Amino acid sequence: MALGILWFLVWAGCLGLIFGSFLNLVIVRLPAHESIIEPRSHCRSCQHQLGMLDLIPVVSFMLTRGRCRYCAVKLPLEFVVIELLTSLLLITFARREGPTMAFLLRDAPFALLLIAITFIDLKHRIIPDVLSLGGTVLGIGSSFLTQRLYPLTVYESVGGAVLGFTLFFLLAVGYERVAHRQGLGGGDVKLLAMLGAFIGIKGLLSTILISALAGSLCGFIMWLGERAPTRSFLQQSIPYGPFLVLGALCTYLYGGDVWFRFMILM
Ligand SMILES: [Zn+2]
């Protein structure tokens, strides 16, 4: 591997750690309707403002063995997982796209949006509009750039956003009419518009199939884990956003026919 590319990947990895640390703040504050700029980063338990040393991704967590340096409260392991996951995803995108504007303005923000949406939906069962609708605008706007990782024209991007939204909107309304309860939330509908803007019409089928398969498999495993599966368990809703993200990510990385390979694996 050329030295220049190696440095680029190291840079992308470091960028991922820094932005992963920022995502931790976004994931905590956005659902609580708090500003992501003010106040500066502080411990949620003792309110002590964090110093430079506390803000170094992963390293600060290791040095304090996952505890706050001021009040010793245990910090969630999720903090370091998100930092590492963001770093890994940016390195993967960087390797496939190369040092281009498309990486900086399309792939990297897409990766950050996917991680933020996944963890906010898992924890709070919501997908903030600022992420999904903002992501839709970003997906369409950045489709003007020359891309190598997942080439898409502006028309395909707009088409993907419109079709993704319409399809899931109709599905959500239809399900509610038949089952008399909400299956898909409005957040999922707007998320699919955003994903469509990044993967286009050709990637939607693959995304929906993988998410449905992975979601069913996960639901089945959870059902097996229940001692006495009751009707109330079956009526519990599992957040669907993370599965849609998984489907879109597989499609973005491996192309629109990845669902076929995914099905063979299952
Ligand atoms: Zn503290």
Short mmCIF file of C-alpha atoms and ligand atoms in Angstrom, two decimals:
data_model
loop_
_atom_site.label_atom_id
_atom_site.label_comp_id
_atom_site.label_asym_id
_atom_site.label_seq_id
_atom_site.Cartn_x
_atom_site.Cartn_y
_atom_site.Cartn_z
CA MET A 1 0.00 0.00 0.00
CA ALA A 2 1.35 3.42 -0.95
CA LEU A 3 2.50 5.50 2.00
CA GLY A 4 0.19 8.37 1.01
CA ILE A 5 -2.89 6.13 1.19
CA LEU A 6 -1.73 4.68 4.51
CA TRP A 7 -1.47 8.19 6.01
CA PHE A 8 -4.91 9.00 4.61
CA LEU A 9 -6.39 5.94 6.34
CA VAL A 10 -4.66 6.82 9.63
CA TRP A 11 -6.05 10.35 9.32
CA ALA A 12 -9.56 8.97 8.58
CA GLY A 13 -9.29 6.71 11.66
CA CYS A 14 -8.30 9.63 13.90
CA LEU A 15 -11.07 11.76 12.42
CA GLY A 16 -13.46 8.91 13.25
CA LEU A 17 -12.31 8.83 16.89
CA ILE A 18 -12.77 12.61 17.27
CA PHE A 19 -16.18 12.60 15.60
CA GLY A 20 -17.15 9.46 17.52
CA SER A 21 -16.50 11.39 20.71
CA PHE A 22 -18.69 14.22 19.36
CA LEU A 23 -21.42 11.67 18.47
CA ASN A 24 -21.51 10.56 22.11
CA LEU A 25 -22.48 14.10 23.02
CA VAL A 26 -25.05 14.29 20.20
CA ILE A 27 -26.62 10.95 21.19
CA VAL A 28 -27.07 12.10 24.80
CA ARG A 29 -28.13 15.69 24.17
CA LEU A 30 -30.24 15.65 21.01
CA PRO A 31 -33.11 13.48 22.40
CA ALA A 32 -33.07 15.64 25.56
CA HIS A 33 -33.53 18.76 23.39
CA GLU A 34 -30.28 20.21 24.74
CA SER A 35 -27.84 22.32 22.71
CA ILE A 36 -24.90 20.38 21.28
CA ILE A 37 -22.66 23.46 21.53
CA GLU A 38 -23.31 24.88 25.01
CA PRO A 39 -22.52 24.04 27.81
CA ARG A 40 -19.11 22.45 27.19
CA SER A 41 -18.68 18.71 27.75
CA HIS A 42 -19.24 17.78 31.39
CA CYS A 43 -19.90 14.70 33.53
CA ARG A 44 -23.69 14.05 33.61
CA SER A 45 -23.35 12.85 37.22
CA CYS A 46 -21.16 15.43 39.00
CA GLN A 47 -21.52 18.20 36.35
CA HIS A 48 -17.71 18.78 36.42
CA GLN A 49 -16.51 20.33 33.17
CA LEU A 50 -14.19 17.95 31.29
CA GLY A 51 -10.58 18.94 30.68
CA MET A 52 -8.48 18.30 27.58
CA LEU A 53 -7.20 14.98 28.98
CA ASP A 54 -10.78 13.72 29.54
CA LEU A 55 -11.68 14.47 25.94
CA ILE A 56 -9.05 12.29 24.24
CA PRO A 57 -11.13 9.52 22.61
CA VAL A 58 -10.61 5.92 23.86
CA VAL A 59 -7.35 6.85 25.71
CA SER A 60 -9.13 8.83 28.46
CA PHE A 61 -11.58 5.94 28.94
CA MET A 62 -8.69 3.45 29.29
CA LEU A 63 -6.71 5.68 31.67
CA THR A 64 -9.62 6.08 34.09
CA ARG A 65 -10.81 2.49 33.54
CA GLY A 66 -14.17 3.72 32.35
CA ARG A 67 -14.88 6.02 35.29
CA CYS A 68 -15.33 9.78 35.70
CA ARG A 69 -12.02 11.28 36.92
CA TYR A 70 -13.86 13.60 39.33
CA CYS A 71 -16.68 11.56 40.91
CA ALA A 72 -15.64 8.01 39.87
CA VAL A 73 -19.10 7.23 38.48
CA LYS A 74 -18.95 4.36 35.97
CA LEU A 75 -19.21 5.55 32.36
CA PRO A 76 -21.14 3.46 29.83
CA LEU A 77 -18.95 1.18 27.71
CA GLU A 78 -21.05 2.43 24.80
CA PHE A 79 -18.93 5.66 24.76
CA VAL A 80 -15.81 3.85 23.67
CA VAL A 81 -17.75 1.46 21.39
CA ILE A 82 -19.19 4.43 19.47
CA GLU A 83 -15.74 6.05 19.11
CA LEU A 84 -14.20 2.84 17.78
CA LEU A 85 -17.17 2.08 15.53
CA THR A 86 -17.05 5.57 13.96
CA SER A 87 -13.32 5.23 13.39
CA LEU A 88 -13.71 1.81 11.79
CA LEU A 89 -16.52 2.96 9.52
CA LEU A 90 -14.59 6.03 8.34
CA ILE A 91 -11.51 3.89 7.58
CA THR A 92 -13.69 1.46 5.59
CA PHE A 93 -15.31 4.28 3.60
CA ALA A 94 -11.95 6.05 3.11
CA ARG A 95 -10.34 2.88 1.75
CA ARG A 96 -13.08 2.41 -0.82
CA GLU A 97 -13.59 6.06 -1.83
CA GLY A 98 -10.04 7.41 -1.61
CA PRO A 99 -8.98 10.95 -0.66
CA THR A 100 -11.77 12.82 -2.45
CA MET A 101 -14.39 15.48 -1.78
CA ALA A 102 -16.99 12.69 -1.92
CA PHE A 103 -15.39 11.06 1.15
CA LEU A 104 -15.28 14.33 3.08
CA LEU A 105 -18.70 15.70 2.14
CA ARG A 106 -20.76 12.54 1.49
CA ASP A 107 -19.38 9.28 2.92
CA ALA A 108 -18.06 10.60 6.24
CA PRO A 109 -21.24 12.59 7.15
CA PHE A 110 -23.34 9.57 6.07
CA ALA A 111 -21.37 7.33 8.44
CA LEU A 112 -21.87 9.78 11.32
CA LEU A 113 -25.60 10.03 10.63
CA LEU A 114 -25.99 6.23 10.55
CA ILE A 115 -24.26 5.79 13.92
CA ALA A 116 -26.12 8.66 15.62
CA ILE A 117 -29.51 7.44 14.32
CA THR A 118 -28.82 3.82 15.35
CA PHE A 119 -27.90 4.60 18.95
CA ILE A 120 -30.59 7.28 19.48
CA ASP A 121 -33.27 4.91 18.13
CA LEU A 122 -31.97 2.00 20.25
CA LYS A 123 -31.98 4.11 23.42
CA HIS A 124 -34.94 6.43 22.95
CA ARG A 125 -37.04 4.89 20.17
CA ILE A 126 -36.98 8.13 18.21
CA ILE A 127 -35.16 9.40 15.14
CA PRO A 128 -34.74 13.20 15.35
CA ASP A 129 -35.94 15.05 12.24
CA VAL A 130 -32.80 17.17 12.22
CA LEU A 131 -30.81 14.01 11.43
CA SER A 132 -33.18 12.30 8.97
CA LEU A 133 -34.40 15.38 7.10
CA GLY A 134 -30.99 17.08 7.29
CA GLY A 135 -29.48 13.82 6.02
CA THR A 136 -31.94 13.76 3.08
CA VAL A 137 -30.85 17.26 2.02
CA LEU A 138 -27.19 16.27 2.42
CA GLY A 139 -27.68 13.04 0.45
CA ILE A 140 -29.27 14.85 -2.49
CA GLY A 141 -26.89 17.84 -2.35
CA SER A 142 -23.73 15.70 -2.26
CA SER A 143 -24.86 13.46 -5.12
CA PHE A 144 -23.43 16.13 -7.46
CA LEU A 145 -19.93 15.00 -6.41
CA THR A 146 -18.01 12.34 -8.32
CA GLN A 147 -18.26 9.14 -6.26
CA ARG A 148 -16.44 5.83 -6.47
CA LEU A 149 -17.82 3.94 -3.49
CA TYR A 150 -21.51 4.01 -4.49
CA PRO A 151 -21.93 6.11 -7.65
CA LEU A 152 -25.33 7.79 -7.83
CA THR A 153 -26.72 10.57 -10.04
CA VAL A 154 -28.79 13.46 -8.68
CA TYR A 155 -31.94 12.02 -10.31
CA GLU A 156 -31.38 8.62 -8.67
CA SER A 157 -30.82 10.31 -5.33
CA VAL A 158 -34.02 12.40 -5.52
CA GLY A 159 -35.92 9.36 -6.82
CA GLY A 160 -34.63 7.24 -3.92
CA ALA A 161 -35.68 9.83 -1.34
CA VAL A 162 -39.18 10.26 -2.81
CA LEU A 163 -39.78 6.54 -3.30
CA GLY A 164 -38.36 5.62 0.12
CA PHE A 165 -40.65 8.12 1.85
CA THR A 166 -43.77 7.24 -0.19
CA LEU A 167 -43.30 3.48 0.12
CA PHE A 168 -42.88 3.49 3.89
CA PHE A 169 -45.58 6.11 4.38
CA LEU A 170 -48.12 3.91 2.58
CA LEU A 171 -46.86 0.83 4.42
CA ALA A 172 -47.17 2.59 7.79
CA VAL A 173 -50.71 3.85 7.04
CA GLY A 174 -51.77 0.45 5.67
CA TYR A 175 -50.42 -1.45 8.70
CA GLU A 176 -52.14 0.93 11.10
CA ARG A 177 -55.49 0.45 9.30
CA VAL A 178 -55.23 -3.35 9.38
CA ALA A 179 -53.59 -3.97 12.77
CA HIS A 180 -55.13 -0.97 14.59
CA ARG A 181 -51.75 -0.11 16.11
CA GLN A 182 -48.65 1.68 15.00
CA GLY A 183 -46.00 -0.54 13.39
CA LEU A 184 -43.65 1.87 11.68
CA GLY A 185 -43.11 5.26 13.25
CA GLY A 186 -42.93 8.56 11.36
CA GLY A 187 -39.21 8.52 12.17
CA ASP A 188 -38.72 5.35 10.11
CA VAL A 189 -40.53 6.91 7.14
CA LYS A 190 -38.24 9.97 7.18
CA LEU A 191 -35.19 7.74 7.74
CA LEU A 192 -36.04 5.83 4.56
CA ALA A 193 -36.18 9.12 2.65
CA MET A 194 -32.66 9.86 3.89
CA LEU A 195 -31.36 6.39 3.05
CA GLY A 196 -32.97 6.62 -0.39
CA ALA A 197 -31.08 9.87 -1.02
CA PHE A 198 -27.79 7.98 -0.44
CA ILE A 199 -28.53 4.62 -2.05
CA GLY A 200 -31.11 5.58 -4.71
CA ILE A 201 -34.04 3.55 -5.98
CA LYS A 202 -31.73 0.65 -6.92
CA GLY A 203 -30.56 0.27 -3.31
CA LEU A 204 -33.97 0.51 -1.62
CA LEU A 205 -35.06 -3.06 -2.38
CA SER A 206 -31.82 -4.45 -1.01
CA THR A 207 -32.05 -2.25 2.13
CA ILE A 208 -35.65 -3.22 2.86
CA LEU A 209 -35.02 -6.95 2.31
CA ILE A 210 -31.91 -7.07 4.52
CA SER A 211 -33.58 -5.03 7.26
CA ALA A 212 -36.69 -7.25 7.19
CA LEU A 213 -34.59 -10.43 7.33
CA ALA A 214 -32.29 -9.17 10.07
CA GLY A 215 -35.25 -7.75 12.02
CA SER A 216 -37.20 -11.03 11.82
CA LEU A 217 -34.14 -13.04 12.84
CA CYS A 218 -33.49 -10.75 15.81
CA GLY A 219 -37.17 -10.86 16.83
CA PHE A 220 -37.12 -14.67 16.62
CA ILE A 221 -33.98 -14.93 18.78
CA MET A 222 -35.52 -12.57 21.35
CA TRP A 223 -38.74 -14.63 21.29
CA LEU A 224 -36.73 -17.82 21.94
CA GLY A 225 -35.02 -16.08 24.85
CA GLU A 226 -38.35 -15.32 26.53
CA ARG A 227 -39.33 -18.06 29.02
CA ALA A 228 -43.03 -17.78 28.29
CA PRO A 229 -43.65 -15.86 25.10
CA THR A 230 -46.80 -13.92 25.66
CA ARG A 231 -49.04 -11.92 23.43
CA SER A 232 -47.68 -8.74 25.01
CA PHE A 233 -44.16 -9.70 23.94
CA LEU A 234 -45.32 -10.17 20.36
CA GLN A 235 -46.93 -6.75 20.49
CA GLN A 236 -43.77 -5.07 21.75
CA SER A 237 -42.11 -3.05 19.07
CA ILE A 238 -38.40 -3.46 18.39
CA PRO A 239 -36.88 -0.24 17.01
CA TYR A 240 -36.70 -0.77 13.27
CA GLY A 241 -34.27 2.09 12.50
CA PRO A 242 -31.07 0.13 13.33
CA PHE A 243 -32.10 -2.67 10.93
CA LEU A 244 -32.76 -0.17 8.14
CA VAL A 245 -29.34 1.33 8.84
CA LEU A 246 -27.75 -2.13 8.65
CA GLY A 247 -29.47 -2.82 5.32
CA ALA A 248 -28.43 0.54 3.87
CA LEU A 249 -24.86 0.17 5.10
CA CYS A 250 -24.46 -3.29 3.52
CA THR A 251 -25.93 -1.93 0.28
CA TYR A 252 -23.71 1.19 0.29
CA LEU A 253 -20.60 -0.94 0.81
CA TYR A 254 -21.36 -4.00 -1.31
CA GLY A 255 -23.88 -2.87 -3.95
CA GLY A 256 -27.58 -3.36 -4.66
CA ASP A 257 -27.40 -7.16 -5.10
CA VAL A 258 -25.89 -7.76 -1.66
CA TRP A 259 -29.29 -8.94 -0.33
CA PHE A 260 -28.99 -12.05 -2.47
CA ARG A 261 -25.65 -13.00 -0.88
CA PHE A 262 -27.09 -12.11 2.53
CA MET A 263 -30.02 -14.50 1.96
CA ILE A 264 -27.71 -17.36 0.97
CA LEU A 265 -25.75 -16.80 4.19
CA MET A 266 -28.93 -17.01 6.28
ZN ZN B 1 -18.38 12.88 37.43
#
